[in-house]
mmCIF file of C-alpha atoms in Angstrom:
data_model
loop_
_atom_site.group_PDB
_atom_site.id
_atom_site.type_symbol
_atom_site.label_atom_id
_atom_site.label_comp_id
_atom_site.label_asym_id
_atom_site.label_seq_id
_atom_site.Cartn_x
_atom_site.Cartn_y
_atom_site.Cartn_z
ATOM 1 C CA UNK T 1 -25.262 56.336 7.924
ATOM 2 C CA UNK T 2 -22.230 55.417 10.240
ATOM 3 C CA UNK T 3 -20.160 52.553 9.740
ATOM 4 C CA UNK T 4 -21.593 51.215 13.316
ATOM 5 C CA UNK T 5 -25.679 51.490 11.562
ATOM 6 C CA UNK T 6 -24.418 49.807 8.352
ATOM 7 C CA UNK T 7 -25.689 45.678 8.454
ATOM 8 C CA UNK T 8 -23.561 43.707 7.040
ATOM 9 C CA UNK T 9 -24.089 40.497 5.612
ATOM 10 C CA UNK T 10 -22.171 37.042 6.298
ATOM 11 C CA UNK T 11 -18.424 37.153 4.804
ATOM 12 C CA UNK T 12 -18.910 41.317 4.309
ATOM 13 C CA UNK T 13 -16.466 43.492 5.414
ATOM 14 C CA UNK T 14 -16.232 47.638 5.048
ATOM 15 C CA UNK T 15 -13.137 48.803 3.257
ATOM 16 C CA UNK T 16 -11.611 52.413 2.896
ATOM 17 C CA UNK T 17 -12.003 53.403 -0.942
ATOM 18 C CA UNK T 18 -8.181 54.707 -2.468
ATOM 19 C CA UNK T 19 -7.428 58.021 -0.575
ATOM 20 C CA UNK T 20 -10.800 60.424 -0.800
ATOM 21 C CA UNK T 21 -12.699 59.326 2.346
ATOM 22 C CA UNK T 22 -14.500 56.758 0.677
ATOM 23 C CA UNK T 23 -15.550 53.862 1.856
ATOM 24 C CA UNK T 24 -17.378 50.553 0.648
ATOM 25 C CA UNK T 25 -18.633 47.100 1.511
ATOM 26 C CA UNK T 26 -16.811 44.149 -0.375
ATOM 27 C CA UNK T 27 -16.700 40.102 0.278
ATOM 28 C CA UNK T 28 -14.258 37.841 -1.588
ATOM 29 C CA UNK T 29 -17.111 35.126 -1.586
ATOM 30 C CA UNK T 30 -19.432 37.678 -3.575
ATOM 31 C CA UNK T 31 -17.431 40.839 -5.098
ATOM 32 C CA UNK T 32 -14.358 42.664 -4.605
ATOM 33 C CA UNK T 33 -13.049 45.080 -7.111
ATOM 34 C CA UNK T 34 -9.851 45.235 -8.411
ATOM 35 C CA UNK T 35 -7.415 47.351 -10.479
ATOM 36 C CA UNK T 36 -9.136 47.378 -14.317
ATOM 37 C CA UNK T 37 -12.717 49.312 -11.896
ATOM 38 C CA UNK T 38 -10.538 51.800 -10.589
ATOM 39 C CA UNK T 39 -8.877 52.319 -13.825
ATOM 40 C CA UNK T 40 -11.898 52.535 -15.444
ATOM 41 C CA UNK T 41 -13.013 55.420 -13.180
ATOM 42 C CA UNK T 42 -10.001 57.273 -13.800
ATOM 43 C CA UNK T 43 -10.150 56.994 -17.634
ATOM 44 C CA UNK T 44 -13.220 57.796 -18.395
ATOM 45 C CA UNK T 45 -14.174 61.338 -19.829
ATOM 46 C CA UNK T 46 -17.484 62.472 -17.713
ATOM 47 C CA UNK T 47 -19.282 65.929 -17.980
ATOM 48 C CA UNK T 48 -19.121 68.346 -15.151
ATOM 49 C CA UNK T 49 -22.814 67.989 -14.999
ATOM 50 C CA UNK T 50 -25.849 65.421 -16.746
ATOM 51 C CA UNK T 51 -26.719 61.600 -16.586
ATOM 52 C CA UNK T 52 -24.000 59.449 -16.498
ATOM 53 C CA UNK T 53 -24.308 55.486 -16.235
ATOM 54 C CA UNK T 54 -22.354 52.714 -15.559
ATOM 55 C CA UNK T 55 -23.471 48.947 -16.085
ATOM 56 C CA UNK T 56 -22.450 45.866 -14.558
ATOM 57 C CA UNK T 57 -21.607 48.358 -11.711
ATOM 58 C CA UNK T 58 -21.372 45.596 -9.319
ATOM 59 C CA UNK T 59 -20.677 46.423 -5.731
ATOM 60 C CA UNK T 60 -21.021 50.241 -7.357
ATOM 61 C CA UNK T 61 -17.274 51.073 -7.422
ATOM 62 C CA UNK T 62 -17.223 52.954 -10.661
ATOM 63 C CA UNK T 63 -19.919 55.131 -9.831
ATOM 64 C CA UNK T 64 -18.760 56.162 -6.034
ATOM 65 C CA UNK T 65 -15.599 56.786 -7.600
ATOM 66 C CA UNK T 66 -16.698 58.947 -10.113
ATOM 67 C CA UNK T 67 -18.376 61.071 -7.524
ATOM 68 C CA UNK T 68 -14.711 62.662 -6.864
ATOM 69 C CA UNK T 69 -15.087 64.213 -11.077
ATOM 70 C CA UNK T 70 -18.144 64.795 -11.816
ATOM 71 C CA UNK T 71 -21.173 66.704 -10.247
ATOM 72 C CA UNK T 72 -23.549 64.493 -12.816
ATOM 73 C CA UNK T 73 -26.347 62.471 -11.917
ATOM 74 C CA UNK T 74 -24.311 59.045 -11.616
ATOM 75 C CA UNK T 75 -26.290 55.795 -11.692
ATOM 76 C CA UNK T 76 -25.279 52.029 -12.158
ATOM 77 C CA UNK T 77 -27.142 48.931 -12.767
ATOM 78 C CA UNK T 78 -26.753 45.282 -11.723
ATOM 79 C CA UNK T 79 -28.609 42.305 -12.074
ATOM 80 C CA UNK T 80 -27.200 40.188 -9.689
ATOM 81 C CA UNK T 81 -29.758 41.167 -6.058
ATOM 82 C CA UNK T 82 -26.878 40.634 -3.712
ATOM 83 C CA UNK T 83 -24.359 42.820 -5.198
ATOM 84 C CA UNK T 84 -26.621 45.854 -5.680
ATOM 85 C CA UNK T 85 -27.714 45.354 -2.441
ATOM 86 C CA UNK T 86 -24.312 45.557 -1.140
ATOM 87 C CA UNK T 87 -23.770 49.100 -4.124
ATOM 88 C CA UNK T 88 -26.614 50.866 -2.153
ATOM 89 C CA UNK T 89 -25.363 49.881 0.774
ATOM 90 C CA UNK T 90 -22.207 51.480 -0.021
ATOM 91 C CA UNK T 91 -23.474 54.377 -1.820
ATOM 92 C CA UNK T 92 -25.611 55.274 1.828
ATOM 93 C CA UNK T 93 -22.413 54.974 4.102
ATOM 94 C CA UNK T 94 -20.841 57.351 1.827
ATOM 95 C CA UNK T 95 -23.924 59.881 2.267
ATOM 96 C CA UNK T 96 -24.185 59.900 -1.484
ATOM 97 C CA UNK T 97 -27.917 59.121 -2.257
ATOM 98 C CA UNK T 98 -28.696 62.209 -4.109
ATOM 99 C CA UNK T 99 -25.495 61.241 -6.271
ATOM 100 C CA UNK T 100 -25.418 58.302 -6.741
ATOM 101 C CA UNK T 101 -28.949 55.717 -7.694
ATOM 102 C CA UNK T 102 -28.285 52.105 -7.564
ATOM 103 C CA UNK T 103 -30.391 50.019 -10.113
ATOM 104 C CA UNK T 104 -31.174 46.043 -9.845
ATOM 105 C CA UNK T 105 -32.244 44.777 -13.202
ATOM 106 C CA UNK T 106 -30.789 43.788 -16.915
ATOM 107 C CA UNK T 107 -29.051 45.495 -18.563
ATOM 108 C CA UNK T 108 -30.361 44.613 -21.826
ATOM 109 C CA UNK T 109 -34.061 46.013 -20.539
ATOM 110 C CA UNK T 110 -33.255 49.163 -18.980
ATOM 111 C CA UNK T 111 -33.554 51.545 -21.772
ATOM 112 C CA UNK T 112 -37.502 50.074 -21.448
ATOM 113 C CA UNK T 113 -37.314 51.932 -18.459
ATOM 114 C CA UNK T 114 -35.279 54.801 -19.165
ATOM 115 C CA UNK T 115 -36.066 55.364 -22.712
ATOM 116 C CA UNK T 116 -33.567 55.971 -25.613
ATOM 117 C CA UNK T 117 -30.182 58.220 -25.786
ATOM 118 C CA UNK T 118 -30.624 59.840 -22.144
ATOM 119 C CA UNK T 119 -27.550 59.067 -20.643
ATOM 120 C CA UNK T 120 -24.500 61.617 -21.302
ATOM 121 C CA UNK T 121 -21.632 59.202 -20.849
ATOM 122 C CA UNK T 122 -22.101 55.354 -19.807
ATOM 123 C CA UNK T 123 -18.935 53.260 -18.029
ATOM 124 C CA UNK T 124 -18.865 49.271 -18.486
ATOM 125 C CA UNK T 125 -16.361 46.769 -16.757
ATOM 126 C CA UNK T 126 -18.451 43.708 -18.268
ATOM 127 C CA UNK T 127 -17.097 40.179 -17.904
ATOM 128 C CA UNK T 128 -13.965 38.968 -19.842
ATOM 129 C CA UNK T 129 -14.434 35.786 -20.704
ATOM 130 C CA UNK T 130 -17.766 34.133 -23.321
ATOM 131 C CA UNK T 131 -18.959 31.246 -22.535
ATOM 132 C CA UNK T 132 -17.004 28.146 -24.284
ATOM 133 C CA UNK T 133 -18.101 25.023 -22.404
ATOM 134 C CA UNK T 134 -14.897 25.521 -19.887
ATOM 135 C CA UNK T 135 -15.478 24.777 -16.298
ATOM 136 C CA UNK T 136 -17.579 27.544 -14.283
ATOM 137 C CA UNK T 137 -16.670 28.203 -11.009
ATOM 138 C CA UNK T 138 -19.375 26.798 -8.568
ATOM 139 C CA UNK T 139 -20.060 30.772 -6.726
ATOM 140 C CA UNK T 140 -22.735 31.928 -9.118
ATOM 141 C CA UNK T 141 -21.624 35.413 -8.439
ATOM 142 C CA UNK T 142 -18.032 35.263 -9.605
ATOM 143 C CA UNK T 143 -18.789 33.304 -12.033
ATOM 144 C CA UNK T 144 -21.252 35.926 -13.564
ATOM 145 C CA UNK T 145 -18.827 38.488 -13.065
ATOM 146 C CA UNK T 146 -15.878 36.909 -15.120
ATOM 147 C CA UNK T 147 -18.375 35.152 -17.432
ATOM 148 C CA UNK T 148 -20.710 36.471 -19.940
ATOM 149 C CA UNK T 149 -23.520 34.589 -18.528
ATOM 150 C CA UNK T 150 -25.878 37.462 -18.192
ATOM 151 C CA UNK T 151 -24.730 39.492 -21.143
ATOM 152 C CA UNK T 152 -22.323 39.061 -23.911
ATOM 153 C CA UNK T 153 -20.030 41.764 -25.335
ATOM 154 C CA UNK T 154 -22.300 42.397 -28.062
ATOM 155 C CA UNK T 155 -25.584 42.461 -25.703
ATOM 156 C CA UNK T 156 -23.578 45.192 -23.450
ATOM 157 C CA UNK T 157 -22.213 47.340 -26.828
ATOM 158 C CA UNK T 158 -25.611 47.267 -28.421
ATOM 159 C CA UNK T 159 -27.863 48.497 -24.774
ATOM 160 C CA UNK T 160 -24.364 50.999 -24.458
ATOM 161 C CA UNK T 161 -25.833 52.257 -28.277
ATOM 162 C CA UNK T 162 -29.577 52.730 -27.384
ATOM 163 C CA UNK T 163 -28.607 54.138 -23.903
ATOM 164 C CA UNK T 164 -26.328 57.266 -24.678
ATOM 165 C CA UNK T 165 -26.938 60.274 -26.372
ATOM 166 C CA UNK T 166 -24.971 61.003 -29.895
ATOM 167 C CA UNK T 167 -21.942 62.303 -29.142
ATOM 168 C CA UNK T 168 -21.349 60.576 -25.773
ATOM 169 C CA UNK T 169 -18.886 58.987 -24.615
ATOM 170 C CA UNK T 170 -18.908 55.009 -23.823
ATOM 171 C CA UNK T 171 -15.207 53.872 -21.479
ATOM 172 C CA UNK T 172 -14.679 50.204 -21.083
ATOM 173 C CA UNK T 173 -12.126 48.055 -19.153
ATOM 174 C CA UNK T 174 -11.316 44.438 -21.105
ATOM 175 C CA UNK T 175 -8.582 42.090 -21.859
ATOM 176 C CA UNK T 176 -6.328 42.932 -25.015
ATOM 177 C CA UNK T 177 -7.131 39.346 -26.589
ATOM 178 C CA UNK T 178 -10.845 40.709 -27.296
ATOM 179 C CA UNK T 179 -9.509 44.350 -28.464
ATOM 180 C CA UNK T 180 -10.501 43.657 -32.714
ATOM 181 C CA UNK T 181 -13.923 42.348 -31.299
ATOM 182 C CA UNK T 182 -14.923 45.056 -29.126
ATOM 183 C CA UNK T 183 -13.255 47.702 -31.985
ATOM 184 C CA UNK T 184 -15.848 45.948 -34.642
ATOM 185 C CA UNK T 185 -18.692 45.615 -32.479
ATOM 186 C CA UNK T 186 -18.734 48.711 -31.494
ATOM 187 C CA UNK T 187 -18.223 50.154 -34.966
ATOM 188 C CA UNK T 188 -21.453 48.328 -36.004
ATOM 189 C CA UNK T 189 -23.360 50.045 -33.192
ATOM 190 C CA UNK T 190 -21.936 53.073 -34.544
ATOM 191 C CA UNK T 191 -19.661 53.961 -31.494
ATOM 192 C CA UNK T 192 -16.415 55.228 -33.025
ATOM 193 C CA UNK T 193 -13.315 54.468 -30.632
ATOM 194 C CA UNK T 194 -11.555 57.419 -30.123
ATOM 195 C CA UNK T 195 -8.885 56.416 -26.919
ATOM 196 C CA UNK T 196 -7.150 53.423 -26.407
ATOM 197 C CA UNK T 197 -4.802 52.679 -23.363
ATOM 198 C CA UNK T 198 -3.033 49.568 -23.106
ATOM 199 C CA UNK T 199 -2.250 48.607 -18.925
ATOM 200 C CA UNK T 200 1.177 46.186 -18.622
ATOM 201 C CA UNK T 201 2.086 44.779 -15.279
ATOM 202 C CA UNK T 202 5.404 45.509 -16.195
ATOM 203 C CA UNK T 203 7.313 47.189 -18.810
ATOM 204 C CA UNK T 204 8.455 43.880 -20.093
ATOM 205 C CA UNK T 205 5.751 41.898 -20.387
ATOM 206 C CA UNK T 206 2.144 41.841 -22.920
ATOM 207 C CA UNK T 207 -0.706 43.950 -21.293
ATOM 208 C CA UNK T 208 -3.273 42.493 -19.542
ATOM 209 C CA UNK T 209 -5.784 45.158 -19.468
ATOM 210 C CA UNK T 210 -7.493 47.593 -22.368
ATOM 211 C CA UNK T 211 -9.191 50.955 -21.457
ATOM 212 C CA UNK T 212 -11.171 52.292 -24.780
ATOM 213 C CA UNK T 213 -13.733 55.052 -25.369
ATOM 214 C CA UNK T 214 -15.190 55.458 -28.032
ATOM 215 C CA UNK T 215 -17.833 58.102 -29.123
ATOM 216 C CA UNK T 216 -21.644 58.184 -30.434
ATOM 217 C CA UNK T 217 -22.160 58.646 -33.818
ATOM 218 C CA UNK T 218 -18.736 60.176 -33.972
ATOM 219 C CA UNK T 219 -16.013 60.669 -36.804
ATOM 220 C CA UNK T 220 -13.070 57.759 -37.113
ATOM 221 C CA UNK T 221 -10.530 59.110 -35.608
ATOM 222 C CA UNK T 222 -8.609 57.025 -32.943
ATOM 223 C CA UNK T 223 -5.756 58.194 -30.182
ATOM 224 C CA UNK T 224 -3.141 55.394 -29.241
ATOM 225 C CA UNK T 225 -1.997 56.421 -25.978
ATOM 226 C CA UNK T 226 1.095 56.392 -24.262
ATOM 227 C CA UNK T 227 0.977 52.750 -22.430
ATOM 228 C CA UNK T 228 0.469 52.266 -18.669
ATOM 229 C CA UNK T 229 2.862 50.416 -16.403
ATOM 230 C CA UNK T 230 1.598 49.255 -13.243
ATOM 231 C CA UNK T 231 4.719 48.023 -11.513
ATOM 232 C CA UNK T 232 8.437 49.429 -12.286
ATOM 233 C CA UNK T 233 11.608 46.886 -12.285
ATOM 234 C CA UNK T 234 11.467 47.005 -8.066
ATOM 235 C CA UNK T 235 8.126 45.300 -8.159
ATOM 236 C CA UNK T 236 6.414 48.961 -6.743
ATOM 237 C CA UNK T 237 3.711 50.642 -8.126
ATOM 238 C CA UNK T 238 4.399 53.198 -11.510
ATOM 239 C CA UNK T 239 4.555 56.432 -10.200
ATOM 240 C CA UNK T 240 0.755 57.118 -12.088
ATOM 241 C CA UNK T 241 -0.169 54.217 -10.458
ATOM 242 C CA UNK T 242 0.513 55.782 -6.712
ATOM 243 C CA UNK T 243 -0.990 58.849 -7.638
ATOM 244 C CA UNK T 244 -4.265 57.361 -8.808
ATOM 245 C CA UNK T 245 -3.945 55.071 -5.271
ATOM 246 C CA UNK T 246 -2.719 57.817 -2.775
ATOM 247 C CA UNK T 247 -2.113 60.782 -4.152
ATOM 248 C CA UNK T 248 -4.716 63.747 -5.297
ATOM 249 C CA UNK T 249 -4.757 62.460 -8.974
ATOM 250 C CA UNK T 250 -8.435 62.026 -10.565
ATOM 251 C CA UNK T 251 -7.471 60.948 -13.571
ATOM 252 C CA UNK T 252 -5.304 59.148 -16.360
ATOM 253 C CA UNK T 253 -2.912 60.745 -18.065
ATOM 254 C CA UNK T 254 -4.113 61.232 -21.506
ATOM 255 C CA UNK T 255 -1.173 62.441 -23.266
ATOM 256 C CA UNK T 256 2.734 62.960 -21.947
ATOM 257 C CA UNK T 257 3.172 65.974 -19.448
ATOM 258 C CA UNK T 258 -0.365 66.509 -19.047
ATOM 259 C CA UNK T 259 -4.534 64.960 -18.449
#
């Protein structure tokens, strides 16, 4: 599919995706992704080959991304109609149909469909923020994205335990302020964090963003890596940060001097 054959919808526009030839269909009055998906994508440890999932995919960032690691079978699920809509839509101007299979449904139903422990590694950017009575924005869609109005954390770590296999690998993007919840939660569902990767906007200042994998069924044993600056004391991106953007790099840094 060119970019001429792709329909777009009202407020859609077609975007180039970082610097691998990618390209994908966003709207600011429905979706756009942001930093924390593409962080995500670059985090995450994937297998060469196998099933690999990500939920709340959205406009199916994480997964199209991912299609630059990993040979695997990469699939993502959304509930909300429009925004997987717009995912396939993506995933077909990027000729990546037999990569890449874009599910609409809940989350909390698919292993119904799927059945138990199939996947080999799952990605989730779920939304931030429960629900506490504070004002909702009036677009339903960004509003479900940044609230957990159709999942909480819990529903999302529980479906991310009957979903993957033991000894996969789950890799979530969240906000610091809910790091002890997600560590506990995920602990009862008996997925044992093994990486955590704190993102600051600046050296300077609190991070804003968590990356954490943990592992099926595995042994407690966690990794505190080095942190991640996004912008250096010129306002410009980190060095990492440019790489991951417009360089050749596929991946975090795991460690110092190497990936």
């Amino acid at each position: 599919m060119t970019e001429q054959e792709v329909i777009l919808q009202e407020s859609e526009r077609i975007d180039d995706l970082l610097s691998h030839n990618l390209r994908i269909i966003q709207s600011d009055e429905v979706f756009s992704f942001s930093m924390d998906a593409v962080l995500l994508a670059r985090f995450a440890s994937v297998p060469k080959r196998g099933r690999v999932l990500d939920l709340c995919t959205g406009n199916g960032v994480v997964p199209i991304l991912l299609t630059t690691r990993t040979q695997a079978s990469l699939e993502g699920i959304e509930i909300q109609p429009r925004l997987a809509d717009m995912a396939r839509r993506s995933v077909q101007l990027n000729h990546l149909g037999e990569s890449v299979l874009i599910r609409e449904g809940d989350l909390r139903e698919l292993v119904k469909e799927t059945g138990h422990a199939v996947y080999d590694a799952i990605t989730v950017n779920p939304p931030y923020m429960p629900l506490n009575g504070s004002d909702l924005k009036a677009n339903t869609h960004q509003a479900m994205a940044r609230h957990e109005i159709g999942c909480t954390l819990e529903e999302v770590i529980q479906a991310c335990n009957r979903l993957v296999r033991n000894g996969g690998k789950i890799s979530m993007v969240h906000r610091p302020q809910r790091l002890g919840e997600i560590i506990s939660l995920m602990r009862e569902y008996k997925l044992e964090p093994k990486r955590i990767r704190m993102v600051h906007p600046r050296a300077h200042l609190e991070a804003n963003m968590v990356l954490i994998e943990a592992m099926k069924d595995g042994k407690p044993e966690v990794r505190m890596l080095p942190p991640l600056i996004v912008y250096n004391e010129q306002g410009n991106y980190c060095d990492e940060i440019m790489e991951i953007y417009y360089g050749d790099q596929q991946s975090l840094h795991n460690k110092e001097g190497g990936n």
